Amino acid sequence: MSALARLTATETKLFFREPIMAFFALAFPPILLVVFGLIPAMREPDPDLGGLRAINAYVPIIIAMTLALFALTSLSQLFATYREKGVLRRMRTTPVKPWVMLGAQLLMATILSLATTLVVLAIGRLALDVNLPLRLPAYLISYVLAALAMFAVGLLVASLAPTGKSASAIGTLVFFPIVFFAGLWLPRAGMNDVLRTISDFTPLGAGVQSLQDSTAGQWPQPLHVAVMLGWTIVAGGLAARYFRWE
Amino acid sequence: MAIIEVNGLVKRYGEHTAVNGVSFAVEQGEIFGILGPNGAGKTTTVECVEGLRSPDGGAIRVCGIDPQRDSGELRQLLGAQLQQSELPEKLKVREAMELYSSFYRAPADWRDLIDTLGLTAKLDTQFRQLSGGQKQRLSIALALVGGPKVAVLDELTTGLDPQARRDTWDLIEQVRHRGVTIMLVTHFMEEAERLCDRLAVIDSGRLVALDSPAGLVARVDDRQRIRFQPSAPLDHAVLTALPEVTSVERAGSQLVVTGTGNLLLAVTAVLARNQVIAAGLRVEQTTLDDAFVALTGRSIDS
């Protein structure tokens, strides 16, 4: 087995040995959707959301939240802890290139968040009558862009945090505004103009809108694509700039 | 031919010069020790050899490779055991070995390694549940899993209890018998004396001495002292007549004979000829500790 495959498999095994973290990243998003789905008002068309049912608005929000959970709890904390404990340092003495470790983490986060996303979409479709994305390629592109932007932010936190504990504290601090502007408390359609404009420029505000647009059969708006790419490049670039292996 | 060559190595951290012109060469199959007090620049020196730090001056070659220029090839040939380097807490021994094997072009048989290191019973144990000694042994196994030509072991037995330390020393000798050249960083005299073929003594970033443990001791002082209680009165003149003897003194009921060379043989031969039995005979020699104090002007623990 190649080093990348072996590392990804090993990291995934380790991920499942932290039951609380695994629960939050994998089970919490579907559970949240089910809970929302049990509220009758969420299943009625809502004039405040332009006639959209709230539950339909929440499917992409919960999918985006899953990305934030992976990026800001699992990814950033793991990397900072590995650096603190000398795991990365030991790896540096082997022929494995540093990017392989990074690649394995990103691969794992992508595969697992994609799995959660599929579960959320399936529950939405089967139990809550939420239609599946009409324009699948647009949806996939939106998803990948949102994931890249979010993972870049997670890696930036990992680069800046001195220890695993501080990475988890910073990650939590960053998590709340990010999911707020993604619409977790108030979907974008219900936000006032100021909030929605700020949301447009956050990675998951842009992400949620793009997922929503492609679910409705449109292509994501150029602004949102640019915002997600911008976060990926800026946060990713800063993360690479400040990254330390020890 | 030397397998590791270090020439005029200099490494600075800001204003502080951690390593200042250190040179040495390690021969193939040797156990080469780097001895010095904490903060002497030992770890910085080996980290430059391992390619983990870039030197500010001097040249390093490991198997002919410049660690800075061709670190990829170096990592196939050099296994490193670092100070304070852990593994993910919940990683099992077996998984760690499988994972690290997958990093190398031609890995050693990790089951065989684990067996040699006495960890076979711990294959399904998580890293956090291993004892300090077991963690160290796993760390050695990981340093060797790539089948390296050179293994660099840094403060290997620090924090281990005396028994675990002795077991680890036996292991190092077994590793050498596998044909691996070993560079050992230590501040334990006993460890250096017991294991190393040659020692580089480093103090305040400079190489103070480079010799075998016995050579270092001899360089400082090759005088020996023999104490014993003679079974019958003995004329001191028969002892002082020996070329090996420099002085004979009486201390209570004991005689103290000081001299050089093969002192013990010379003295016991004279005693036998005069039918005197030496009771409670002890030979006192300069130790590596004494040598270290003489070379650096202070004790290694200070």
Coordinates of C-alpha atoms in Angstrom, one line a residue:
Chain A
M1 CA 0.0 0.0 0.0
S2 CA 1.3 3.5 -0.8
A3 CA 2.3 5.8 2.0
L4 CA -0.7 8.1 1.3
A5 CA -3.2 5.3 1.3
R6 CA -1.7 3.8 4.4
L7 CA -1.7 7.1 6.2
T8 CA -5.3 7.9 5.2
A9 CA -6.4 4.5 6.4
T10 CA -4.5 4.9 9.7
E11 CA -5.8 8.4 10.3
T12 CA -9.3 7.3 9.6
K13 CA -9.0 4.4 12.1
L14 CA -7.7 6.9 14.7
F15 CA -10.6 9.3 13.9
F16 CA -13.1 6.6 14.9
R17 CA -11.2 5.9 18.1
E18 CA -12.3 9.4 19.3
P19 CA -16.0 8.6 19.7
I20 CA -17.0 12.1 20.7
M21 CA -15.3 13.8 17.8
A22 CA -16.6 11.1 15.4
F23 CA -20.1 11.6 16.8
F24 CA -20.1 15.3 16.3
A25 CA -18.7 15.2 12.8
L26 CA -20.7 12.2 11.5
A27 CA -23.9 11.7 13.5
F28 CA -24.7 15.2 14.7
P29 CA -25.5 16.8 11.3
P30 CA -28.1 14.1 10.3
I31 CA -29.6 14.2 13.8
L32 CA -29.9 18.0 13.6
L33 CA -31.7 17.6 10.3
V34 CA -34.1 15.0 11.8
V35 CA -34.8 17.2 14.8
F36 CA -35.5 20.2 12.5
G37 CA -37.7 18.0 10.4
L38 CA -39.8 17.0 13.4
I39 CA -40.8 20.7 13.8
P40 CA -44.1 21.0 11.8
A41 CA -43.5 24.8 11.1
M42 CA -40.2 23.9 9.4
R43 CA -42.0 21.8 6.8
E44 CA -44.5 24.7 5.8
P45 CA -43.7 27.3 3.2
D46 CA -42.3 30.3 5.0
P47 CA -43.1 33.8 3.6
D48 CA -40.0 35.2 5.4
L49 CA -37.8 32.9 3.3
G50 CA -39.6 33.8 0.1
G51 CA -42.0 30.9 0.2
L52 CA -39.2 28.3 0.7
R53 CA -39.8 25.6 3.3
A54 CA -37.3 26.2 6.2
I55 CA -36.2 22.5 6.1
N56 CA -35.2 22.9 2.4
A57 CA -33.1 25.9 3.4
Y58 CA -31.5 23.9 6.2
V59 CA -30.2 21.0 4.2
P60 CA -27.3 23.0 2.5
I61 CA -26.7 24.8 5.8
I62 CA -26.3 21.5 7.7
I63 CA -24.0 20.2 4.9
A64 CA -21.9 23.3 5.2
M65 CA -21.8 23.0 9.0
T66 CA -20.4 19.5 8.5
L67 CA -17.5 20.9 6.5
A68 CA -16.9 23.5 9.3
L69 CA -16.9 20.7 12.0
F70 CA -14.3 18.7 10.1
A71 CA -12.1 21.8 9.3
L72 CA -12.3 23.5 12.7
T73 CA -12.5 20.6 15.2
S74 CA -10.9 17.5 13.6
L75 CA -8.4 18.9 11.1
S76 CA -7.0 21.9 13.0
Q77 CA -6.8 20.2 16.4
L78 CA -5.2 17.1 15.0
F79 CA -2.5 18.9 13.2
A80 CA -1.7 21.2 16.1
T81 CA -1.6 18.2 18.5
Y82 CA 0.6 16.2 16.2
R83 CA 3.0 19.1 16.0
E84 CA 3.0 19.6 19.8
K85 CA 3.7 15.9 20.5
G86 CA 6.5 15.6 17.9
V87 CA 4.5 13.2 15.6
L88 CA 5.2 15.5 12.6
R89 CA 8.8 15.8 13.7
R90 CA 9.3 12.1 13.7
M91 CA 7.6 11.9 10.3
R92 CA 10.1 14.4 9.0
T93 CA 12.9 11.9 9.7
T94 CA 11.3 9.4 7.2
P95 CA 11.2 9.6 3.4
V96 CA 7.6 10.6 3.5
K97 CA 7.1 14.1 2.2
P98 CA 5.3 16.5 4.5
W99 CA 2.5 17.1 2.0
V100 CA 1.6 13.4 2.2
M101 CA 0.5 13.8 5.8
L102 CA -1.5 16.9 4.8
G103 CA -2.9 15.1 1.8
A104 CA -4.0 12.1 4.0
Q105 CA -5.8 14.4 6.5
L106 CA -7.6 16.3 3.7
L107 CA -8.5 13.1 2.0
M108 CA -10.0 11.7 5.2
A109 CA -11.9 14.9 5.9
T110 CA -13.2 15.0 2.3
I111 CA -14.3 11.3 2.3
L112 CA -16.0 11.5 5.7
S113 CA -17.7 14.8 5.2
L114 CA -18.9 13.6 1.8
A115 CA -20.4 10.5 3.5
T116 CA -22.2 12.6 6.0
T117 CA -23.4 14.8 3.2
L118 CA -24.9 11.8 1.4
V119 CA -26.7 10.7 4.5
V120 CA -28.1 14.2 5.0
L121 CA -29.3 14.4 1.4
A122 CA -30.8 11.0 1.7
I123 CA -32.7 11.8 4.9
G124 CA -33.8 15.0 3.3
R125 CA -35.1 13.3 0.2
L126 CA -36.7 10.2 1.8
A127 CA -38.1 11.5 5.1
L128 CA -38.6 15.2 4.5
D129 CA -39.4 15.5 0.8
V130 CA -36.5 17.8 0.1
N131 CA -35.6 17.6 -3.6
L132 CA -32.1 16.4 -4.6
P133 CA -29.8 18.8 -6.4
L134 CA -31.1 19.5 -9.9
R135 CA -27.8 20.5 -11.4
L136 CA -25.4 17.8 -10.1
P137 CA -22.1 19.1 -11.6
A138 CA -22.8 22.6 -10.3
Y139 CA -23.6 21.1 -6.9
L140 CA -20.4 19.1 -6.9
I141 CA -18.3 22.1 -7.9
S142 CA -19.9 24.2 -5.2
Y143 CA -19.3 21.5 -2.6
V144 CA -15.6 21.1 -3.5
L145 CA -15.1 24.9 -3.5
A146 CA -16.8 25.2 -0.1
A147 CA -14.7 22.3 1.3
L148 CA -11.5 23.7 0.0
A149 CA -12.2 27.2 1.5
M150 CA -13.2 25.6 4.8
F151 CA -10.2 23.2 5.0
A152 CA -7.9 26.1 4.2
V153 CA -9.3 28.1 7.2
G154 CA -8.9 24.9 9.4
L155 CA -5.3 24.6 8.3
L156 CA -4.6 28.2 9.0
V157 CA -5.9 27.7 12.6
A158 CA -3.6 24.7 12.9
S159 CA -0.7 26.8 11.6
L160 CA -1.2 29.7 14.0
A161 CA -2.2 27.8 17.2
P162 CA 0.8 26.9 19.4
T163 CA -0.8 23.8 20.9
G164 CA -3.6 21.3 20.3
K165 CA -5.7 22.8 23.1
S166 CA -5.4 26.3 21.8
A167 CA -6.2 25.0 18.3
S168 CA -9.4 23.6 19.6
A169 CA -10.2 26.9 21.4
I170 CA -9.5 29.0 18.4
G171 CA -11.4 26.5 16.2
T172 CA -14.5 26.8 18.4
L173 CA -14.2 30.6 18.3
V174 CA -14.0 30.7 14.5
F175 CA -16.7 28.0 14.1
F176 CA -19.6 30.0 15.5
P177 CA -19.4 33.1 13.3
I178 CA -18.8 30.9 10.3
V179 CA -21.9 28.8 10.9
F180 CA -23.9 31.9 11.9
F181 CA -23.2 33.5 8.5
A182 CA -23.8 30.1 6.8
G183 CA -27.4 30.6 8.2
L184 CA -27.5 28.1 11.0
W185 CA -29.6 30.4 13.3
L186 CA -31.2 32.4 10.6
P187 CA -31.1 31.2 7.0
R188 CA -29.7 33.6 4.5
A189 CA -33.1 34.3 2.9
G190 CA -34.3 35.6 6.3
M191 CA -31.2 37.8 6.9
N192 CA -31.4 41.6 6.5
D193 CA -29.3 43.2 3.7
V194 CA -26.3 44.0 6.0
L195 CA -26.1 40.4 7.4
R196 CA -26.6 38.8 4.0
T197 CA -23.9 41.0 2.4
I198 CA -21.4 40.0 5.2
S199 CA -22.6 36.4 4.7
D200 CA -21.8 36.6 0.9
F201 CA -18.1 37.2 1.8
T202 CA -17.8 34.4 4.3
P203 CA -16.6 30.9 3.0
L204 CA -19.8 29.1 4.1
G205 CA -22.2 32.0 3.3
A206 CA -21.0 31.8 -0.2
G207 CA -20.9 28.0 0.0
V208 CA -24.5 27.6 1.2
Q209 CA -25.9 30.0 -1.4
S210 CA -24.0 28.1 -4.2
L211 CA -25.3 24.7 -2.9
Q212 CA -28.8 26.2 -2.8
D213 CA -28.5 27.7 -6.3
S214 CA -27.4 24.4 -7.8
T215 CA -30.0 22.5 -5.9
A216 CA -32.6 24.8 -7.6
G217 CA -30.9 24.1 -11.0
Q218 CA -28.8 27.1 -11.4
W219 CA -25.0 27.7 -11.6
P220 CA -23.4 29.3 -8.5
Q221 CA -23.0 33.1 -8.8
P222 CA -19.6 34.4 -9.8
L223 CA -19.3 36.4 -6.6
H224 CA -19.7 33.3 -4.4
V225 CA -17.3 31.3 -6.5
A226 CA -14.8 34.1 -6.3
V227 CA -15.3 34.4 -2.5
M228 CA -14.7 30.6 -2.0
L229 CA -11.6 30.6 -4.2
G230 CA -10.4 33.8 -2.4
W231 CA -10.6 32.1 1.0
T232 CA -8.9 29.0 -0.3
I233 CA -6.0 31.0 -1.7
V234 CA -5.6 33.5 1.1
A235 CA -6.1 31.2 4.1
G236 CA -4.3 28.4 2.3
G237 CA -1.4 30.6 1.4
L238 CA -1.1 32.0 5.0
A239 CA -1.4 28.5 6.4
A240 CA 1.5 27.4 4.1
R241 CA 3.4 30.5 5.1
Y242 CA 3.1 30.0 8.8
F243 CA 3.1 26.3 8.9
R244 CA 5.7 24.7 11.2
W245 CA 6.4 21.0 11.4
E246 CA 7.7 21.4 15.0
Chain B
M1 CA 35.8 4.9 4.5
A2 CA 33.9 7.1 6.9
I3 CA 30.2 6.7 6.7
I4 CA 29.5 10.1 8.4
E5 CA 31.8 13.0 7.9
V6 CA 31.3 16.3 9.7
N7 CA 33.7 19.1 8.9
G8 CA 33.8 22.5 10.6
L9 CA 30.1 22.4 11.5
V10 CA 28.7 25.8 12.7
K11 CA 25.1 26.4 13.7
R12 CA 23.9 29.7 15.2
Y13 CA 20.5 30.5 16.8
G14 CA 20.5 34.3 16.6
E15 CA 23.4 35.6 18.6
H16 CA 24.0 32.2 20.2
T17 CA 26.5 29.9 18.5
A18 CA 25.2 26.4 19.4
V19 CA 27.8 24.5 17.5
N20 CA 31.2 26.1 16.7
G21 CA 33.5 24.3 14.3
V22 CA 32.9 20.7 15.2
S23 CA 34.6 18.0 13.0
F24 CA 34.6 14.2 13.2
A25 CA 34.2 11.1 11.1
V26 CA 32.3 8.0 12.0
E27 CA 33.5 4.7 10.5
Q28 CA 31.2 2.0 9.2
G29 CA 30.0 -0.4 11.9
E30 CA 31.0 1.8 14.8
I31 CA 29.0 2.8 17.8
F32 CA 30.0 6.5 17.9
G33 CA 29.1 8.5 21.0
I34 CA 28.5 12.2 21.4
L35 CA 29.0 13.0 25.0
G36 CA 28.5 16.3 26.7
P37 CA 26.5 18.2 29.3
N38 CA 23.0 19.5 28.6
G39 CA 23.0 22.4 26.2
A40 CA 26.5 21.6 24.9
G41 CA 25.3 21.4 21.3
K42 CA 25.0 17.6 20.9
T43 CA 21.4 17.5 19.7
T44 CA 22.0 20.4 17.3
T45 CA 24.9 18.5 15.9
V46 CA 23.0 15.4 15.2
E47 CA 20.0 17.3 13.9
C48 CA 22.3 18.8 11.3
V49 CA 23.5 15.2 10.4
E50 CA 19.8 14.1 10.2
G51 CA 19.1 17.0 7.8
L52 CA 16.5 18.5 10.2
R53 CA 18.5 21.7 10.6
S54 CA 20.6 23.6 8.0
P55 CA 24.1 24.3 9.1
D56 CA 25.4 27.9 9.0
G57 CA 28.9 26.7 8.1
G58 CA 30.9 23.5 7.4
A59 CA 30.1 20.4 5.5
I60 CA 28.3 17.2 6.3
R61 CA 28.3 13.9 4.3
V62 CA 26.3 10.8 5.3
C63 CA 27.1 7.9 3.0
G64 CA 28.5 10.6 0.6
I65 CA 25.2 12.5 0.7
D66 CA 24.8 16.1 1.6
P67 CA 21.8 16.0 4.0
Q68 CA 20.6 19.5 2.9
R69 CA 20.8 18.7 -0.8
D70 CA 19.4 15.2 -1.1
S71 CA 17.2 14.8 2.0
G72 CA 15.0 12.3 0.2
E73 CA 17.8 9.8 -0.3
L74 CA 19.3 10.5 3.2
R75 CA 16.0 9.5 4.8
Q76 CA 16.2 6.1 3.1
L77 CA 19.6 5.5 4.6
L78 CA 19.4 7.1 8.0
G79 CA 17.0 6.2 10.8
A80 CA 16.5 8.7 13.6
Q81 CA 15.2 8.3 17.1
L82 CA 14.4 11.8 18.4
Q83 CA 14.1 13.2 21.9
Q84 CA 10.5 13.9 22.9
S85 CA 8.8 12.5 19.9
E86 CA 5.5 10.8 20.5
L87 CA 3.0 8.9 18.3
P88 CA -0.8 9.4 18.2
E89 CA -2.1 8.2 21.6
K90 CA -4.4 5.6 20.2
L91 CA -2.2 4.2 17.5
K92 CA -1.4 0.5 18.1
V93 CA 2.1 -0.8 17.9
R94 CA 1.3 -3.0 14.9
E95 CA -0.3 0.0 13.1
A96 CA 2.7 2.2 13.8
M97 CA 5.0 -0.5 12.3
E98 CA 2.8 -1.0 9.2
L99 CA 2.5 2.7 8.7
Y100 CA 6.2 3.5 9.0
S101 CA 7.2 0.5 6.8
S102 CA 5.1 1.9 4.0
F103 CA 7.2 5.0 4.0
Y104 CA 10.4 3.2 2.8
R105 CA 11.6 1.8 -0.5
A106 CA 13.0 -1.4 1.0
P107 CA 11.8 -1.7 4.6
A108 CA 13.2 -4.2 7.1
D109 CA 10.9 -7.1 8.3
W110 CA 9.1 -5.2 11.0
R111 CA 7.8 -8.4 12.7
D112 CA 11.4 -9.5 13.1
L113 CA 12.4 -6.1 14.5
I114 CA 9.5 -6.1 17.0
D115 CA 10.5 -9.6 18.1
T116 CA 14.1 -8.6 18.7
L117 CA 12.9 -5.6 20.7
G118 CA 10.6 -7.8 22.8
L119 CA 7.4 -6.0 21.8
T120 CA 5.5 -8.9 20.1
A121 CA 3.1 -9.3 23.0
K122 CA 2.3 -5.5 22.7
L123 CA 1.4 -5.5 19.0
D124 CA -2.3 -4.6 19.7
T125 CA -1.5 -2.2 22.5
Q126 CA -2.1 1.5 22.0
F127 CA 0.8 3.9 22.3
R128 CA -0.6 5.6 25.4
Q129 CA -0.7 2.3 27.3
L130 CA 3.0 1.5 26.8
S131 CA 5.5 2.0 29.5
G132 CA 8.4 4.4 29.1
G133 CA 10.8 1.5 28.2
Q134 CA 8.3 0.1 25.7
K135 CA 7.8 3.5 24.1
Q136 CA 11.6 3.8 23.7
R137 CA 11.9 0.4 22.2
L138 CA 9.1 1.1 19.8
S139 CA 10.9 4.3 18.9
I140 CA 14.1 2.3 18.2
A141 CA 12.0 -0.1 16.0
L142 CA 10.6 2.9 14.0
A143 CA 14.1 4.3 13.6
L144 CA 15.2 0.9 12.2
V145 CA 12.2 -0.1 10.1
G146 CA 13.5 1.5 7.0
G147 CA 16.5 -0.8 7.1
P148 CA 19.0 2.1 7.5
K149 CA 22.7 2.0 7.2
V150 CA 23.0 4.6 10.0
A151 CA 20.9 5.0 13.1
V152 CA 21.0 8.2 15.2
L153 CA 19.8 7.7 18.7
D154 CA 19.3 10.8 20.8
E155 CA 19.2 10.5 24.7
L156 CA 17.9 7.0 24.3
T157 CA 17.8 5.9 27.9
T158 CA 16.9 9.2 29.6
G159 CA 14.0 8.6 31.9
L160 CA 14.3 4.9 31.9
D161 CA 14.8 2.9 35.1
P162 CA 18.2 1.1 35.5
Q163 CA 17.0 -2.3 34.4
A164 CA 15.3 -0.9 31.3
R165 CA 18.5 1.1 30.5
R166 CA 20.6 -2.0 30.6
D167 CA 18.1 -3.9 28.4
T168 CA 18.3 -1.0 25.9
W169 CA 22.1 -1.2 25.9
D170 CA 21.9 -4.9 25.0
L171 CA 19.6 -4.0 22.2
I172 CA 21.9 -1.4 20.8
E173 CA 24.7 -4.0 20.6
Q174 CA 22.3 -6.3 18.8
V175 CA 21.5 -3.6 16.3
R176 CA 25.2 -3.0 15.7
H177 CA 25.5 -6.7 14.9
R178 CA 22.9 -6.2 12.2
G179 CA 25.5 -4.1 10.5
V180 CA 24.0 -0.7 11.4
T181 CA 26.4 2.2 12.2
I182 CA 25.2 3.9 15.3
M183 CA 25.5 7.5 16.5
L184 CA 24.5 7.8 20.1
V185 CA 23.9 11.0 21.9
T186 CA 24.2 10.7 25.6
H187 CA 25.0 12.5 28.8
F188 CA 25.4 9.2 30.8
M189 CA 29.0 8.3 31.4
E190 CA 28.2 4.7 32.1
E191 CA 26.3 4.4 28.8
A192 CA 29.1 6.0 26.8
E193 CA 31.7 3.8 28.5
R194 CA 29.8 0.6 28.1
L195 CA 28.6 1.0 24.4
C196 CA 30.8 3.4 22.4
D197 CA 33.8 2.5 20.4
R198 CA 34.7 6.1 20.2
L199 CA 33.5 9.3 21.8
A200 CA 33.3 12.9 20.7
V201 CA 33.2 15.0 23.8
I202 CA 31.4 18.3 23.1
D203 CA 31.2 21.2 25.4
S204 CA 29.8 24.7 24.7
G205 CA 29.6 23.9 21.0
R206 CA 33.2 22.8 20.6
L207 CA 34.8 19.4 20.2
V208 CA 36.9 19.0 23.3
A209 CA 38.2 15.4 22.6
L210 CA 37.7 12.5 20.3
D211 CA 38.9 9.1 21.3
S212 CA 37.9 5.7 22.6
P213 CA 36.6 5.7 26.2
A214 CA 39.8 4.1 27.4
G215 CA 41.9 6.5 25.3
L216 CA 40.1 9.5 26.8
V217 CA 40.8 8.2 30.3
A218 CA 44.5 7.4 29.5
R219 CA 44.9 10.8 27.9
V220 CA 44.0 12.5 31.1
D221 CA 45.8 10.3 33.5
D222 CA 47.1 6.8 33.1
R223 CA 48.1 6.4 36.7
Q224 CA 46.6 3.6 38.6
R225 CA 46.5 2.9 42.3
I226 CA 46.5 -0.5 43.9
R227 CA 45.5 -1.0 47.6
F228 CA 46.0 -4.1 49.6
Q229 CA 46.8 -5.5 53.0
P230 CA 50.1 -7.6 52.9
S231 CA 49.9 -10.8 54.8
A232 CA 53.5 -10.3 56.0
P233 CA 55.8 -7.3 56.3
L234 CA 57.3 -6.3 53.0
D235 CA 60.3 -4.1 52.1
H236 CA 59.0 -1.2 50.1
A237 CA 62.2 -1.2 48.1
V238 CA 61.3 -4.4 46.2
L239 CA 58.2 -2.6 44.9
T240 CA 59.8 0.8 44.2
A241 CA 62.5 -1.1 42.2
L242 CA 59.8 -1.9 39.6
P243 CA 59.8 0.4 36.6
E244 CA 55.9 0.5 36.7
V245 CA 55.9 1.8 40.3
T246 CA 56.1 5.5 41.0
S247 CA 55.4 5.5 44.7
V248 CA 54.5 3.2 47.7
E249 CA 52.8 4.5 50.7
R250 CA 51.5 3.0 53.9
A251 CA 47.9 3.9 54.9
G252 CA 47.2 2.2 58.2
S253 CA 47.5 -1.6 57.7
Q254 CA 47.3 -1.1 53.9
L255 CA 49.8 -0.4 51.2
V256 CA 49.0 2.0 48.4
V257 CA 51.1 1.5 45.3
T258 CA 50.8 4.1 42.5
G259 CA 52.1 3.6 39.1
T260 CA 51.6 3.2 35.4
G261 CA 51.4 0.6 32.6
N262 CA 50.8 -3.0 33.6
L263 CA 51.1 -2.2 37.3
L264 CA 48.9 -4.9 38.7
L265 CA 50.8 -7.8 37.0
A266 CA 54.2 -6.4 38.1
V267 CA 53.2 -5.9 41.7
T268 CA 51.4 -9.3 42.1
A269 CA 54.4 -11.1 40.5
V270 CA 56.7 -9.5 43.1
L271 CA 54.3 -10.4 45.9
A272 CA 54.1 -14.0 44.8
R273 CA 57.9 -14.2 44.6
N274 CA 58.1 -13.0 48.2
Q275 CA 55.3 -15.3 49.3
V276 CA 53.2 -12.4 50.4
I277 CA 49.4 -12.6 50.0
A278 CA 47.6 -9.4 49.1
A279 CA 44.3 -9.3 51.0
G280 CA 41.4 -7.0 50.0
L281 CA 43.2 -6.0 46.8
R282 CA 41.6 -3.2 44.8
V283 CA 42.7 -1.4 41.7
E284 CA 41.6 2.2 41.4
Q285 CA 41.6 3.8 38.0
T286 CA 40.8 7.1 36.5
T287 CA 37.2 6.9 35.3
L288 CA 35.6 8.5 32.3
D289 CA 33.9 10.9 34.8
D290 CA 37.4 12.1 35.9
A291 CA 38.4 12.4 32.3
F292 CA 35.4 14.5 31.5
V293 CA 36.0 16.8 34.4
A294 CA 39.7 17.2 33.3
L295 CA 38.6 17.9 29.7
T296 CA 35.8 20.3 30.3
G297 CA 36.6 21.7 33.7
R298 CA 33.3 20.6 35.1
S299 CA 31.2 17.6 35.9
I300 CA 28.8 16.4 33.2
D301 CA 25.7 16.9 35.5
S302 CA 26.5 20.5 36.4

